[in-house]
């Protein structure tokens, strides 16, 4: 975004929030980095995202996951926004810290929800992710566990997190 003839940060901010399109960008949770430059009454604002360069289709990932559950007559999972948020924060935590492992203490710090996850780095799309997890006995066990009732997922540029939760 570019702004001309604004002298202070407050003037730029006031202009920014008065425009609905700009306000939407400003409040978008996907942007986790910000930069600003000022020279000769010319402001340039840049909003960016450090990790997530793409997004996963949560509903599609849930659909493929539930197809596997219904094949063996297990109740479908329900999308849970708290699990989505927790899984996304977990994926970002793993990427930021250059970790690729299951870390129960990190999950506890992110969310009070009782949850477990599947992780992977190599999938190109939602269908391939579920297919890959179903070909892995440990991951498959999570997908077809009848005790889980809730679903969430998170993604960074190279880490997939599929989260499962239950009523406590």
PDB file of C-alpha atoms in Angstrom, residues 35 101 110 114 139:
ATOM      1  CA  UNK A  35       7.204  -3.299   7.147  1.00  0.00           C
ATOM      2  CA  UNK A 101       8.279 -33.883  15.739  1.00  0.00           C
ATOM      3  CA  UNK A 110      -1.003 -23.677  22.577  1.00  0.00           C
ATOM      4  CA  UNK A 114      -7.092 -32.386  24.639  1.00  0.00           C
ATOM      5  CA  UNK A 139      -1.367 -42.030  11.380  1.00  0.00           C
TER       6      UNK A 139
END
